[in-house]
Structure formats: C-alpha cells, structure tokens
Short mmCIF file of C-alpha atoms and ligand atoms in Angstrom, two decimals:
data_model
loop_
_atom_site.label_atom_id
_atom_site.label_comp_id
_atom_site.label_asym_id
_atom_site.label_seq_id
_atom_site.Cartn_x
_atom_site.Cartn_y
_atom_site.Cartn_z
CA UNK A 1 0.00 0.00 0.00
CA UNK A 2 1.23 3.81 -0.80
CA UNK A 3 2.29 5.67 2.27
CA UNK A 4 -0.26 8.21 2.50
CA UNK A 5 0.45 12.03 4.19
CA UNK A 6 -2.58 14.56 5.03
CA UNK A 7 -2.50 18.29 5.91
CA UNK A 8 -5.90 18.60 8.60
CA UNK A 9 -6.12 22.58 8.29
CA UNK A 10 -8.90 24.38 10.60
CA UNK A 11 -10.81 26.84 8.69
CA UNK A 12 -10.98 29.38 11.35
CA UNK A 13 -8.86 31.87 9.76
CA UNK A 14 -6.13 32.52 7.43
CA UNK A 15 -3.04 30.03 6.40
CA UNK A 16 -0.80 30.67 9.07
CA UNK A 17 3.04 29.76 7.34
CA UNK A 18 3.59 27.25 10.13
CA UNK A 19 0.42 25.26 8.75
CA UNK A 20 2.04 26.25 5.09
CA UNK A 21 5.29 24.26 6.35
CA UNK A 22 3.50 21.47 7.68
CA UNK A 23 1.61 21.06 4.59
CA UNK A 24 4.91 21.47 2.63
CA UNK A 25 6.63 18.99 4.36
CA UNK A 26 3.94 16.36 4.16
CA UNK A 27 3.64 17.69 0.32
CA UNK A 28 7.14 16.85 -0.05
CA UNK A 29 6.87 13.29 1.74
CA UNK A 30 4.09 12.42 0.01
CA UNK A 31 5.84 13.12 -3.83
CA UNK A 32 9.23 11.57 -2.59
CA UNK A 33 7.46 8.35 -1.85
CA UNK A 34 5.44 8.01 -4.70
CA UNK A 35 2.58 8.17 -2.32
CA UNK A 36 -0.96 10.44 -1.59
CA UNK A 37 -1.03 13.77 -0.07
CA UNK A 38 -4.85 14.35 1.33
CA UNK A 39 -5.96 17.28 2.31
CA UNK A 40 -8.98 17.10 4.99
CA UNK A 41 -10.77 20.12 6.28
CA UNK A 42 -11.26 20.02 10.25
CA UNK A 43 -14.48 21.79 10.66
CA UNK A 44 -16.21 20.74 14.11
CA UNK A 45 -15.80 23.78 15.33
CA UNK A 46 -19.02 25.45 13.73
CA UNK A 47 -18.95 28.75 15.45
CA UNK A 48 -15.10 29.64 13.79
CA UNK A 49 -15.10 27.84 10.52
CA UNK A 50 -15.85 29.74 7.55
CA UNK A 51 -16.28 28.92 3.77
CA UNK A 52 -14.58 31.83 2.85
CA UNK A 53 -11.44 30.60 5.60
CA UNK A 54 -11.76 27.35 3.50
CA UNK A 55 -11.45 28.95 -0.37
CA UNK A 56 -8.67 30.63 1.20
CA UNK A 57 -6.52 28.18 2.71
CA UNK A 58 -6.88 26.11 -0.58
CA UNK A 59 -6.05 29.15 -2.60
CA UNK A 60 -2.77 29.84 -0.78
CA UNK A 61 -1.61 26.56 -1.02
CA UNK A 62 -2.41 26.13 -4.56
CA UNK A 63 -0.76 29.21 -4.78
CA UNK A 64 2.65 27.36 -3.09
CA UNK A 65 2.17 25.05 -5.73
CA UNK A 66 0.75 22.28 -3.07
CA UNK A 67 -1.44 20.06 -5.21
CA UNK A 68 -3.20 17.18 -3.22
CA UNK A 69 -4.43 14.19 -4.73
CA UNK A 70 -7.47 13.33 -2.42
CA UNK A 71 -10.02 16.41 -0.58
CA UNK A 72 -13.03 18.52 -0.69
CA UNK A 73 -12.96 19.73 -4.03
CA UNK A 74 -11.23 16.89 -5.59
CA UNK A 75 -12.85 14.41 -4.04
CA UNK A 76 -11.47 10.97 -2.96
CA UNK A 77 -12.12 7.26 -2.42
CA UNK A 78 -12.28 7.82 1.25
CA UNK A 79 -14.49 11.33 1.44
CA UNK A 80 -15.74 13.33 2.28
CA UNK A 81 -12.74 15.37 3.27
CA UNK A 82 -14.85 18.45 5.49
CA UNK A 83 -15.42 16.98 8.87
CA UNK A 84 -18.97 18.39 9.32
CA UNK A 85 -19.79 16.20 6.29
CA UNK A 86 -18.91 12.79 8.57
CA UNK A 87 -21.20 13.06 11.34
CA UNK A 88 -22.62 9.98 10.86
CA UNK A 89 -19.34 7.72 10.67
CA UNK A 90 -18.35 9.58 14.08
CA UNK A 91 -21.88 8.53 15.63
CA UNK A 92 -21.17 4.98 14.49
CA UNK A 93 -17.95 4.63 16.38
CA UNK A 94 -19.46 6.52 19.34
CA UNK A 95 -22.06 3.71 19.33
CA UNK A 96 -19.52 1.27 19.40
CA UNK A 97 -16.88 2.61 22.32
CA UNK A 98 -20.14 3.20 24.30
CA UNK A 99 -21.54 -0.37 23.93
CA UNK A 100 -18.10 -1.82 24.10
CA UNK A 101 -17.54 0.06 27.38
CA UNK A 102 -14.12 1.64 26.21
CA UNK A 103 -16.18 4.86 26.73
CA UNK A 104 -19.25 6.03 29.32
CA UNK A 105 -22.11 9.04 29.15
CA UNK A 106 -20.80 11.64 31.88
CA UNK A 107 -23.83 14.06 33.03
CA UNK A 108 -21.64 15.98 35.53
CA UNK A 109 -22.83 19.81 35.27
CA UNK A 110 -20.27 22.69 34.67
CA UNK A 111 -20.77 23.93 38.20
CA UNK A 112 -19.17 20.49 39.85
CA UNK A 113 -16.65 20.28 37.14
CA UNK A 114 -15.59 23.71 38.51
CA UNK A 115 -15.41 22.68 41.95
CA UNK A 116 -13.56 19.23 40.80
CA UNK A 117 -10.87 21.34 39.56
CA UNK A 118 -11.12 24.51 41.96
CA UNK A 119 -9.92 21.75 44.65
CA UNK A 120 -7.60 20.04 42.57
CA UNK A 121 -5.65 23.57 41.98
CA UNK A 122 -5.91 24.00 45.83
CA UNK A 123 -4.31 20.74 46.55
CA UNK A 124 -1.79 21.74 43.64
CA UNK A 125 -2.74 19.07 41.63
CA UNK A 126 -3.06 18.85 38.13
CA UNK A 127 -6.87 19.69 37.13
CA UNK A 128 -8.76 16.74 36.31
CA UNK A 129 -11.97 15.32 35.94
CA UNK A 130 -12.53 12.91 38.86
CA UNK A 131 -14.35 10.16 36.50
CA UNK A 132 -17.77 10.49 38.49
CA UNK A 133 -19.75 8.90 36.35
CA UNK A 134 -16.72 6.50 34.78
CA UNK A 135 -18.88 3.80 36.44
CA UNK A 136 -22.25 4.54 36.89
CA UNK A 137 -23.47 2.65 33.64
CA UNK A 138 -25.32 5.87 32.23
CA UNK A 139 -28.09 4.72 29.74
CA UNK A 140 -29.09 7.08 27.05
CA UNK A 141 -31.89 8.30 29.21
CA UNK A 142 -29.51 9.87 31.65
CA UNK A 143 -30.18 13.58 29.97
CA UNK A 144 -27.88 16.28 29.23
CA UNK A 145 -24.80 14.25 29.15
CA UNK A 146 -21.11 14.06 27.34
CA UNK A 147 -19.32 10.89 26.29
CA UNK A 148 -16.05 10.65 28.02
CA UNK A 149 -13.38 8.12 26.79
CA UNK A 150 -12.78 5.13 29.30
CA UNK A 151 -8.83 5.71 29.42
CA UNK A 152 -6.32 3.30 31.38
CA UNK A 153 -5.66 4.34 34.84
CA UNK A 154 -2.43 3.72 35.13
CA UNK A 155 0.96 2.32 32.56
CA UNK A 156 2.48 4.27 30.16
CA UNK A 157 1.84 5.01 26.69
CA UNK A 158 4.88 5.56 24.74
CA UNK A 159 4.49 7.29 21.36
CA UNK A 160 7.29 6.61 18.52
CA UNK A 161 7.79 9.58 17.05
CA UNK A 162 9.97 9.63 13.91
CA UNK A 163 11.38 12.93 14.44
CA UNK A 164 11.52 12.67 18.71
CA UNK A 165 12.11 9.27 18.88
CA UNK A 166 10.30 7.17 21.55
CA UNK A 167 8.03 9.72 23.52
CA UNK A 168 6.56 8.31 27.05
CA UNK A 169 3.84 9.83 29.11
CA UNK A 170 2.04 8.41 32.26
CA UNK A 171 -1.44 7.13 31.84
CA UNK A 172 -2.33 7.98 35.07
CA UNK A 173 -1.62 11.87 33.83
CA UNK A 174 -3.88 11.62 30.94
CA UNK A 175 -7.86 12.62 31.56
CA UNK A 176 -11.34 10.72 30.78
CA UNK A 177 -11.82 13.42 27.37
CA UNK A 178 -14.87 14.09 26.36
CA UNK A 179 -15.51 12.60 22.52
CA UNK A 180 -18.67 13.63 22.30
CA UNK A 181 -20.04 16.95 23.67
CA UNK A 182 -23.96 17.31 25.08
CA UNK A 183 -24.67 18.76 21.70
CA UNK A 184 -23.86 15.53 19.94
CA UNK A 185 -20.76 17.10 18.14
CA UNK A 186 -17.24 15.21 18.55
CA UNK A 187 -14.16 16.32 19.76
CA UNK A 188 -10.67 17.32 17.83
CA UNK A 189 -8.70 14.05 19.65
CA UNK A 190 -11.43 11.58 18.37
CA UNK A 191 -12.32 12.55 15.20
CA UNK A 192 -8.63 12.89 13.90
CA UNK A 193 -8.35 9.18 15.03
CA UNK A 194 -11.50 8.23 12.95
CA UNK A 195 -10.85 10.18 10.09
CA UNK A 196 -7.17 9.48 9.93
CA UNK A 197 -7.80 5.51 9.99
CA UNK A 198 -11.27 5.56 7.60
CA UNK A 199 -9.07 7.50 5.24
CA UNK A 200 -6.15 5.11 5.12
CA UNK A 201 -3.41 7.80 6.66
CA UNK A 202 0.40 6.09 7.26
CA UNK A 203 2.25 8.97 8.56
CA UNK A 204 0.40 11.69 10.83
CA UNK A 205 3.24 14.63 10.40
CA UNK A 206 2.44 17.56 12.24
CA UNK A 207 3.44 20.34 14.28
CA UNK A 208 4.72 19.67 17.98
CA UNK A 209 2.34 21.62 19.14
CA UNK A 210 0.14 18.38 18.83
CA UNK A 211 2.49 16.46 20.57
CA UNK A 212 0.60 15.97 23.89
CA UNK A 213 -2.89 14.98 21.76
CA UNK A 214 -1.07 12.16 20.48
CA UNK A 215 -1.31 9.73 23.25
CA UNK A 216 -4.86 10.22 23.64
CA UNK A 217 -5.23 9.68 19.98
CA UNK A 218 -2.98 6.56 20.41
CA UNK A 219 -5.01 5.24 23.17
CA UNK A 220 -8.39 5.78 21.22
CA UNK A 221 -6.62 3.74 18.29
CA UNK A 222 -5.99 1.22 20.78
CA UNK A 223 -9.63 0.72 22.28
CA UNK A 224 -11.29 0.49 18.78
CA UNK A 225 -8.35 -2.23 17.80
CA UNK A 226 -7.06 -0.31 15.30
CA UNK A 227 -3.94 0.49 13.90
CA UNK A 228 -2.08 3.13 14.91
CA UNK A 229 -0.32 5.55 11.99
CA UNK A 230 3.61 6.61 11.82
CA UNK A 231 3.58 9.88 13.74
CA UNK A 232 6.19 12.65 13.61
CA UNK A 233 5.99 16.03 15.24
CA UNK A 234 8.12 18.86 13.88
CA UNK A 235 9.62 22.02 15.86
CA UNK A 236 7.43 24.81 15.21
CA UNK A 237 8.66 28.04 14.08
CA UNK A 238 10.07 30.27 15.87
CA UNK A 239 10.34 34.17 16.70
CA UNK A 240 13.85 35.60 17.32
CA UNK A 241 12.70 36.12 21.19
CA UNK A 242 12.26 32.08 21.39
CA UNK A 243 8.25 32.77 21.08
CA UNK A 244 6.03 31.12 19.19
CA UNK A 245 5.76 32.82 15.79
CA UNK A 246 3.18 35.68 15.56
CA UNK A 247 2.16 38.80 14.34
CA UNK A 248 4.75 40.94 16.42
CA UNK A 249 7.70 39.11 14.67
CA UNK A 250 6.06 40.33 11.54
CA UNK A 251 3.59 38.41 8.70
CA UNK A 252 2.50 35.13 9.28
CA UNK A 253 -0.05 34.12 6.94
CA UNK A 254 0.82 32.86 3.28
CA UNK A 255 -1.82 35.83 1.75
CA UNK A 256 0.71 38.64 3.75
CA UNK A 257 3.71 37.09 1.99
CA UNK A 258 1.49 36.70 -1.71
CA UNK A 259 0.17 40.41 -1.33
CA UNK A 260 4.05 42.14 -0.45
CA UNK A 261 4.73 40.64 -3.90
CA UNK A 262 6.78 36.86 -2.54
CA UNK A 263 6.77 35.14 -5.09
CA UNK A 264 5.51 31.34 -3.95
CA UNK A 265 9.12 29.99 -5.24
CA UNK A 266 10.77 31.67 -2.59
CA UNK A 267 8.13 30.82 0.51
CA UNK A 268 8.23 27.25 -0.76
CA UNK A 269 12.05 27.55 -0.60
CA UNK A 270 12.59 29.17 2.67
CA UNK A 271 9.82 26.80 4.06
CA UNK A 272 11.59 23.96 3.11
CA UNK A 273 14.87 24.94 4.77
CA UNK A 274 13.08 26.02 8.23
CA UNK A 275 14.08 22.82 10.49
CA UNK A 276 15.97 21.33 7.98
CA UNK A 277 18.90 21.75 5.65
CA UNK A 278 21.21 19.59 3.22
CA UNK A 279 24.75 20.41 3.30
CA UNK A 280 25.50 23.71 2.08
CA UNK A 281 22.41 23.60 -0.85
CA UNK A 282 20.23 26.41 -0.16
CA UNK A 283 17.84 26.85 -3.39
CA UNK A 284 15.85 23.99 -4.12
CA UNK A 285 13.31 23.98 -6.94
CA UNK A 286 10.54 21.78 -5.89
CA UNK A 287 11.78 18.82 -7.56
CA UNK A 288 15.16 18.89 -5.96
CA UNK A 289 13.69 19.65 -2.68
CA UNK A 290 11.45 16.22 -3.38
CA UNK A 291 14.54 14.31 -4.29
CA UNK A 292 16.78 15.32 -1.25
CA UNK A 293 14.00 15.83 1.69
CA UNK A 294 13.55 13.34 4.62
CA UNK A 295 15.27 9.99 3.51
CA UNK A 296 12.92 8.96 5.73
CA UNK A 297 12.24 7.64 9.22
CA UNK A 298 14.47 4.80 8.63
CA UNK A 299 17.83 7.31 8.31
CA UNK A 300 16.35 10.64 9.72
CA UNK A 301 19.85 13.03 9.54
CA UNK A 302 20.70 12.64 6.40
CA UNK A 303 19.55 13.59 2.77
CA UNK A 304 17.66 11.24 1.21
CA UNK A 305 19.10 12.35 -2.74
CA UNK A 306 21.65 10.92 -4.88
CA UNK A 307 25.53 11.84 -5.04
CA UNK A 308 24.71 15.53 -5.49
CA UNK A 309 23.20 16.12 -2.37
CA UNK A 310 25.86 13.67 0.00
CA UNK A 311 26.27 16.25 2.59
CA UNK A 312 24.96 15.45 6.09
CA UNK A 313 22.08 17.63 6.99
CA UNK A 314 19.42 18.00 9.68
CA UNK A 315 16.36 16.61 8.48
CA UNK A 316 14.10 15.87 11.54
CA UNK A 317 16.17 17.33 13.97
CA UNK A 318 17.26 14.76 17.06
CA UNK A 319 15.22 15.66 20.39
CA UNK A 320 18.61 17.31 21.40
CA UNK A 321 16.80 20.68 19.34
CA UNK A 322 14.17 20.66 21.48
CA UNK A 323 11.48 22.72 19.96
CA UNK A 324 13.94 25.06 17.68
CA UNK A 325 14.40 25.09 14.59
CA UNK A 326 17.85 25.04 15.30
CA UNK A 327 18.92 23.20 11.96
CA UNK A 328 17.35 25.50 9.51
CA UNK A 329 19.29 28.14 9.18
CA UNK A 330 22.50 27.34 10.60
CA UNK A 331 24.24 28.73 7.50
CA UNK A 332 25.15 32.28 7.09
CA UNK A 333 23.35 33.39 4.12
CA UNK A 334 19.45 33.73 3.59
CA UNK A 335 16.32 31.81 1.31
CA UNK A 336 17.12 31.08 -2.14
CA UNK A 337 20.65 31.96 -2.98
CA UNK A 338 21.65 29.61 -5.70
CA UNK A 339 24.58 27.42 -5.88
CA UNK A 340 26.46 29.45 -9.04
CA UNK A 341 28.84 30.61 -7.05
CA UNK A 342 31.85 32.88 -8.95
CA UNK A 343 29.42 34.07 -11.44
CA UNK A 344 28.66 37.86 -12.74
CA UNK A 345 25.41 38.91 -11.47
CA UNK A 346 24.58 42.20 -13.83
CA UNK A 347 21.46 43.04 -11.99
CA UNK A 348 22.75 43.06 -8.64
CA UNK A 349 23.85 46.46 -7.30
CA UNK A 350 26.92 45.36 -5.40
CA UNK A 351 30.00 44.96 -7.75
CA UNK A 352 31.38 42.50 -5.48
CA UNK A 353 28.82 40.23 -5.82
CA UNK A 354 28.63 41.16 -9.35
CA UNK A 355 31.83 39.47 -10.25
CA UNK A 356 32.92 36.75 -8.00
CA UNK A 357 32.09 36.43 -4.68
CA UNK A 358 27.83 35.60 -3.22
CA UNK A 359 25.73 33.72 -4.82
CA UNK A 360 22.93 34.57 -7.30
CA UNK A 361 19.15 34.87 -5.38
CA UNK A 362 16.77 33.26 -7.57
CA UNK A 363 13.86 34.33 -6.83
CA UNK A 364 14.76 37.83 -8.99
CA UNK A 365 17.42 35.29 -10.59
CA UNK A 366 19.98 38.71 -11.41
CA UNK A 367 20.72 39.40 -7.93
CA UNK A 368 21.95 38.82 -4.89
CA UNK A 369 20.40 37.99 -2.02
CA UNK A 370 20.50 41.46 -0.38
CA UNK A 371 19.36 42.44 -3.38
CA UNK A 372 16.25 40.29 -3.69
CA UNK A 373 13.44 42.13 -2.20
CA UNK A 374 11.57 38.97 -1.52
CA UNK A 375 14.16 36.98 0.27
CA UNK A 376 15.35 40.19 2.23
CA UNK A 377 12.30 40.94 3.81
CA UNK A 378 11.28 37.30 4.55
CA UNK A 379 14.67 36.88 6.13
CA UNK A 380 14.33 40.39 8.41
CA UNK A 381 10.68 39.18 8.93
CA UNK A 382 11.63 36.29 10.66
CA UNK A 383 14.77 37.48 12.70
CA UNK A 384 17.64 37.63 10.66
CA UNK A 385 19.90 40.61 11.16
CA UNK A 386 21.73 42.43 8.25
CA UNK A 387 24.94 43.81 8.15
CA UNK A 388 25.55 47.06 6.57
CA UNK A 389 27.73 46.70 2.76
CA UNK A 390 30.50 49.27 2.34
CA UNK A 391 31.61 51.57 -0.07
CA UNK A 392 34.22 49.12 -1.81
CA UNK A 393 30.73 47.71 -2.68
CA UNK A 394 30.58 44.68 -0.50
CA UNK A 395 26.98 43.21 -0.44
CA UNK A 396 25.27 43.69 3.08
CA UNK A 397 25.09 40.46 4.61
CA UNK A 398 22.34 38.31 6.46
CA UNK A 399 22.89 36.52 9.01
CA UNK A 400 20.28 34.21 10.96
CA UNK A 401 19.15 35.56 14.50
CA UNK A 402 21.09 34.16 17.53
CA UNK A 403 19.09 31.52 19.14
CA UNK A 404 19.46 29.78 15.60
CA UNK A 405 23.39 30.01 15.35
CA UNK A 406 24.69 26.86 16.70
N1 LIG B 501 -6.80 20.77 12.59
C1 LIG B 501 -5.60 20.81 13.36
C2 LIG B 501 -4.98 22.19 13.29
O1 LIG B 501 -5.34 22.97 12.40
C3 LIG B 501 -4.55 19.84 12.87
C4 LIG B 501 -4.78 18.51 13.41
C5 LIG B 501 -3.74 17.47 13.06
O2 LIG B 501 -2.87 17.70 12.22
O3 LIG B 501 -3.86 16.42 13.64
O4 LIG B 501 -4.15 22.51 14.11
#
C-alpha cells in the first residue's frame, strides 16, 4: 500500500506559514514516496469555521504550488474530506466505544466540574476530571450528558515519534476526554483518530504543538483495535525572542507574503529549509527539494538524494533541538541563494557580488540575495539581522538571528 500524508487545516482563519510548512513537508513526503497527499478540512468547530477561511486556505496553497491528490474539491475514495460532512461515521464509532464500554455518558454539570478542579488547583494538583460517572453505567436516558473516553488508569503510553524518537507519558496523567459533547458534536482528539484511519493515513506529520494529543489519539486507536499511523511532530517556528511565531515578529499568513509581492518559489524555498537543511544547498526547486528531503524515518539526519546532495544535513532534527528550529538556518546566508557561485550577477547592485564572490538569489534570478526584495524581507521578517555593505561595494550580509546560530 502507498504511504499516504494529510495536511488537517482548521478553517478558522487565514493560512498561518507554520500550517504552510506542515503542509509542505507532508507535500514533499508524500511526492518523494510516490505516495498520496490528502488534504482534509477540520471543521467541528461550527462557530469559527468559515467557507470563505476554507477557499482561502486552498487558494494559498495552490498558490505554493501544493497540489493534493485526495479532498473537498477533488474528491477521494475515502471522502468526504470536510469533517462536518462525517457526522454519521463519528456517531457509528461513538455507538460502538459506548456499547463496548471503552467509553461512558458523563452528566456531571459545569458547576461540579468547577469545583472538581477549583480543589484540585488548591491541593496543587493537576486539574482533572474525577471520573464520576466513569462507572455509573449511564443509559441514554440519563439527559444532558457528554461521552467521556474510558482511558487506562495507570501504565504508560509511549508514542514513537519519527522525528523525537520514543516519547513516554504516564497514563495515570492523561484525563477521561470528552468525545462527544452534550450537543452531539465530537471532539478534535477523536475525530482525527476516525478520520485518519477511515481514510487510510500512514504517517500523521504535524506540528509539535500536537504532541501531547497524540497519546490520547494513540489510546483511542488502541480501544477500537485499530492500527495506529507513523507519527512525527516537527519544531514549530520560531520568533527571534524564542516565542512562538506571531504577528509581532512580523507576517504570518501565506496571503501577507502573496500580497508584499513573494513570489511562492521563494516561501516554498525558505519553508523547506526552516528545520531542515542539506549540506551547504540552499535553493531547491521543488523537484530537488522532493529528491533530497527526509530519507525517511528509517535514516532521519541525512539527505535522502543521490551523489549531489551527499552532505549530512538536519532533516528531523534529534530531540537534542528541542522545539527550535535550530537546523534551519545554521548557515550564514538567507532563502534562495543559488549554488552558481563565482558568477557575474549584472542586476545586482553590489559589484562585489557582481563578479565573483555571493551567490545569485533566484527568486529575482539577477541578484543577490541582499538584493532580492523577496528573500530580504522574509529573512528580516523572521529574525535575521543584516549587516551594513560598504563603499568598496561589498553586499550587506544576512545573518540568521542568535538563538538559531549553533
Ligand atoms: N486541525 C488541526 C490544526 O489545524 C490539525 C490537526 C492534526 O494535524 O492532527 O491545528
């Protein structure tokens, strides 16, 4: 069977570039492998998801150049792709963990949940629900109720990650979640788990901001027997203050880069090289970025290309990194400088550059890098610091902001 990759984006607002990266990185998994790339729209959340969110998430990545093979528009052996369309197939497995007695009807009311966890705080202990009704055998008659997952009380649960390695948390940490809420509507941790096993998904690659969900989700797999996918969280992006990216560090949706004029060649290539890198390459078209990304989880490290590409690079980062991108840009110049090193550039305005020394940007493909609006202001957007050039006509130079330098 083909390994299959999806990109699960919430339609609550616009395409943030960390959600661009993820579904890059998947993108680019899913083309070296010869396998799908799904896209699925997560849509429970009725009150935030908009159509207009939707048309514009696909638009930006089409924009990218992201082309999926399976989802809403396109359709799919395993649709639909919007999550409000599969209420039905979530009631069925409801049905099942309820009669199975992997999960129970809770009818506790907001006010004692409060208390439950006002006193646990007190105590100092972690809040908690105190599975009230985990055994009271509540029939369907019970009334206003949620359906809380059954989970193991005490063990471990250790989840393989491909970039982390093996990841272990304590059961007994874990809560009773709520699956269903008293509206009938399921929950994020459960219907990821459905939809990622009805629509055949291998690999679950993701931001490690998802990190903690995945035990749950591993559990649930494990109550309704089934298999559980390949997972692999990535380091989010960054700020240069160590936060997690936002609007102070500048843009951070795809249609802010698309409207200052980016072209999507150079997103897609910086992208590509934020938490990981091969060698000293630092322009990939997307084809070359297909051939050397992520080897895969058997050799995470190391490029996965042929002889041109035999430099070791930093392709799922080892735990070690933590949660920076500390691999990305580890090198000293910016996005999208090309390899043609010691050639004239005659539209770049620094005459060093212009006969031997930097490399040619392509994303205006005369320049240099200082030169190339695009790649300039992505690079300051995100942290990078430039140098000032001097009057023997030395380029500027950018380097990448402190926490990254290793
Ligand atoms: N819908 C989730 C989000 O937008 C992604 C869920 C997942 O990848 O499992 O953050």
């Amino acid at each position: 069977m083909s390994m299959r990759f999806r990109f699960a984006p919430s339609p609550t607002g616009h395409l943030h570039i960390g959600g661009a990266r993820t579904a890059l990185f998947n993108w680019l998994l899913a083309r070296k492998h010869d396998g799908v790339f799904l896209l699925r729209i997560e849509d429970t959340d009725r009150a935030r998801s908009k159509a207009e969110h939707e048309a514009q998430v696909l638009r930006d990545m089409a924009w990218m150049g992201l082309d999926w093979d399976e989802g809403p528009s396109t359709g799919g052996e395993y649709g639909p792709y919007r999550q409000s369309e599969r209420q039905g197939r979530y009631d069925t497995y409801i049905a099942r963990m309820l009669d199975e007695g992997t999960a129970y009807r809770c009818t506790c009311s907001k006010e004692r949940l409060t208390q439950v966890r006002e006193a646990a705080q007190a105590k100092g202990e972690k809040p908690k629900y105190d599975r009230h009704c985990r055994n009271l055998n509540l029939g369907p008659d019970c009334g206003d109720h949620v359906v809380r997952f059954k989970a193991p009380l005490d063990g471990e649960t250790v989840v393989k990650d491909l970039v982390k390695g093996d990841v272990t948390f304590r059961n007994e940490e874990l809560d009773d979640l709520i699956i269903q809420r008293t509206d009938g509507s399921p929950t994020y941790n459960f219907v990821v788990v459905i939809d990622d096993h009805e629509m055949k998904v291998t690999h679950v690659v993701r931001g490690d901001d998802h990190l903690n969900n995945t035990p749950k989700q591993q559990l649930l797999y494990e109550a309704l027997g089934l298999p559980v996918p390949a997972f692999g969280h990535l380091p989010i992006i960054l700020g240069d203050d160590g936060g997690k990216m936002s609007k102070r560090h500048g843009s951070t949706s795809v249609g802010a880069y698309r409207e200052n004029g980016f072209l999507p060649e150079a997103l897609f290539n910086y992208l590509t090289r934020v938490g990981w890198a091969c060698g000293d390459m630092e322009h990939f078209t997307a084809e070359e970025a297909i051939a050397a990304r992520l080897a895969g989880e058997a050799s995470p490290g190391r490029c996965g290309g042929g002889p041109r590409f035999s430099g070791r690079c930093s392709a799922f980062p080892s735990s070690a990194a933590g949660s920076r991108s500390t691999g990305a840009l580890s090198t000293s110049a910016t996005c999208s400088t090309g390899a043609s090193r010691s050639r004239a550039l005659p539209g770049c305005l620094h005459p060093s550059t212009r006969s031997t020394r930097s490399a040619r940007c392509r994303c205006s493909a005369r320049t240099c890098t200082s030169c190339c609006h695009a790649c300039r202001t992505m690079a300051l957007a995100i942290g990078y610091t430039e140098t000032a050039g001097n009057s023997r006509g030395e380029a500027p130079r950018l380097s990448p902001p402190s926490p990254w330098r290793s």
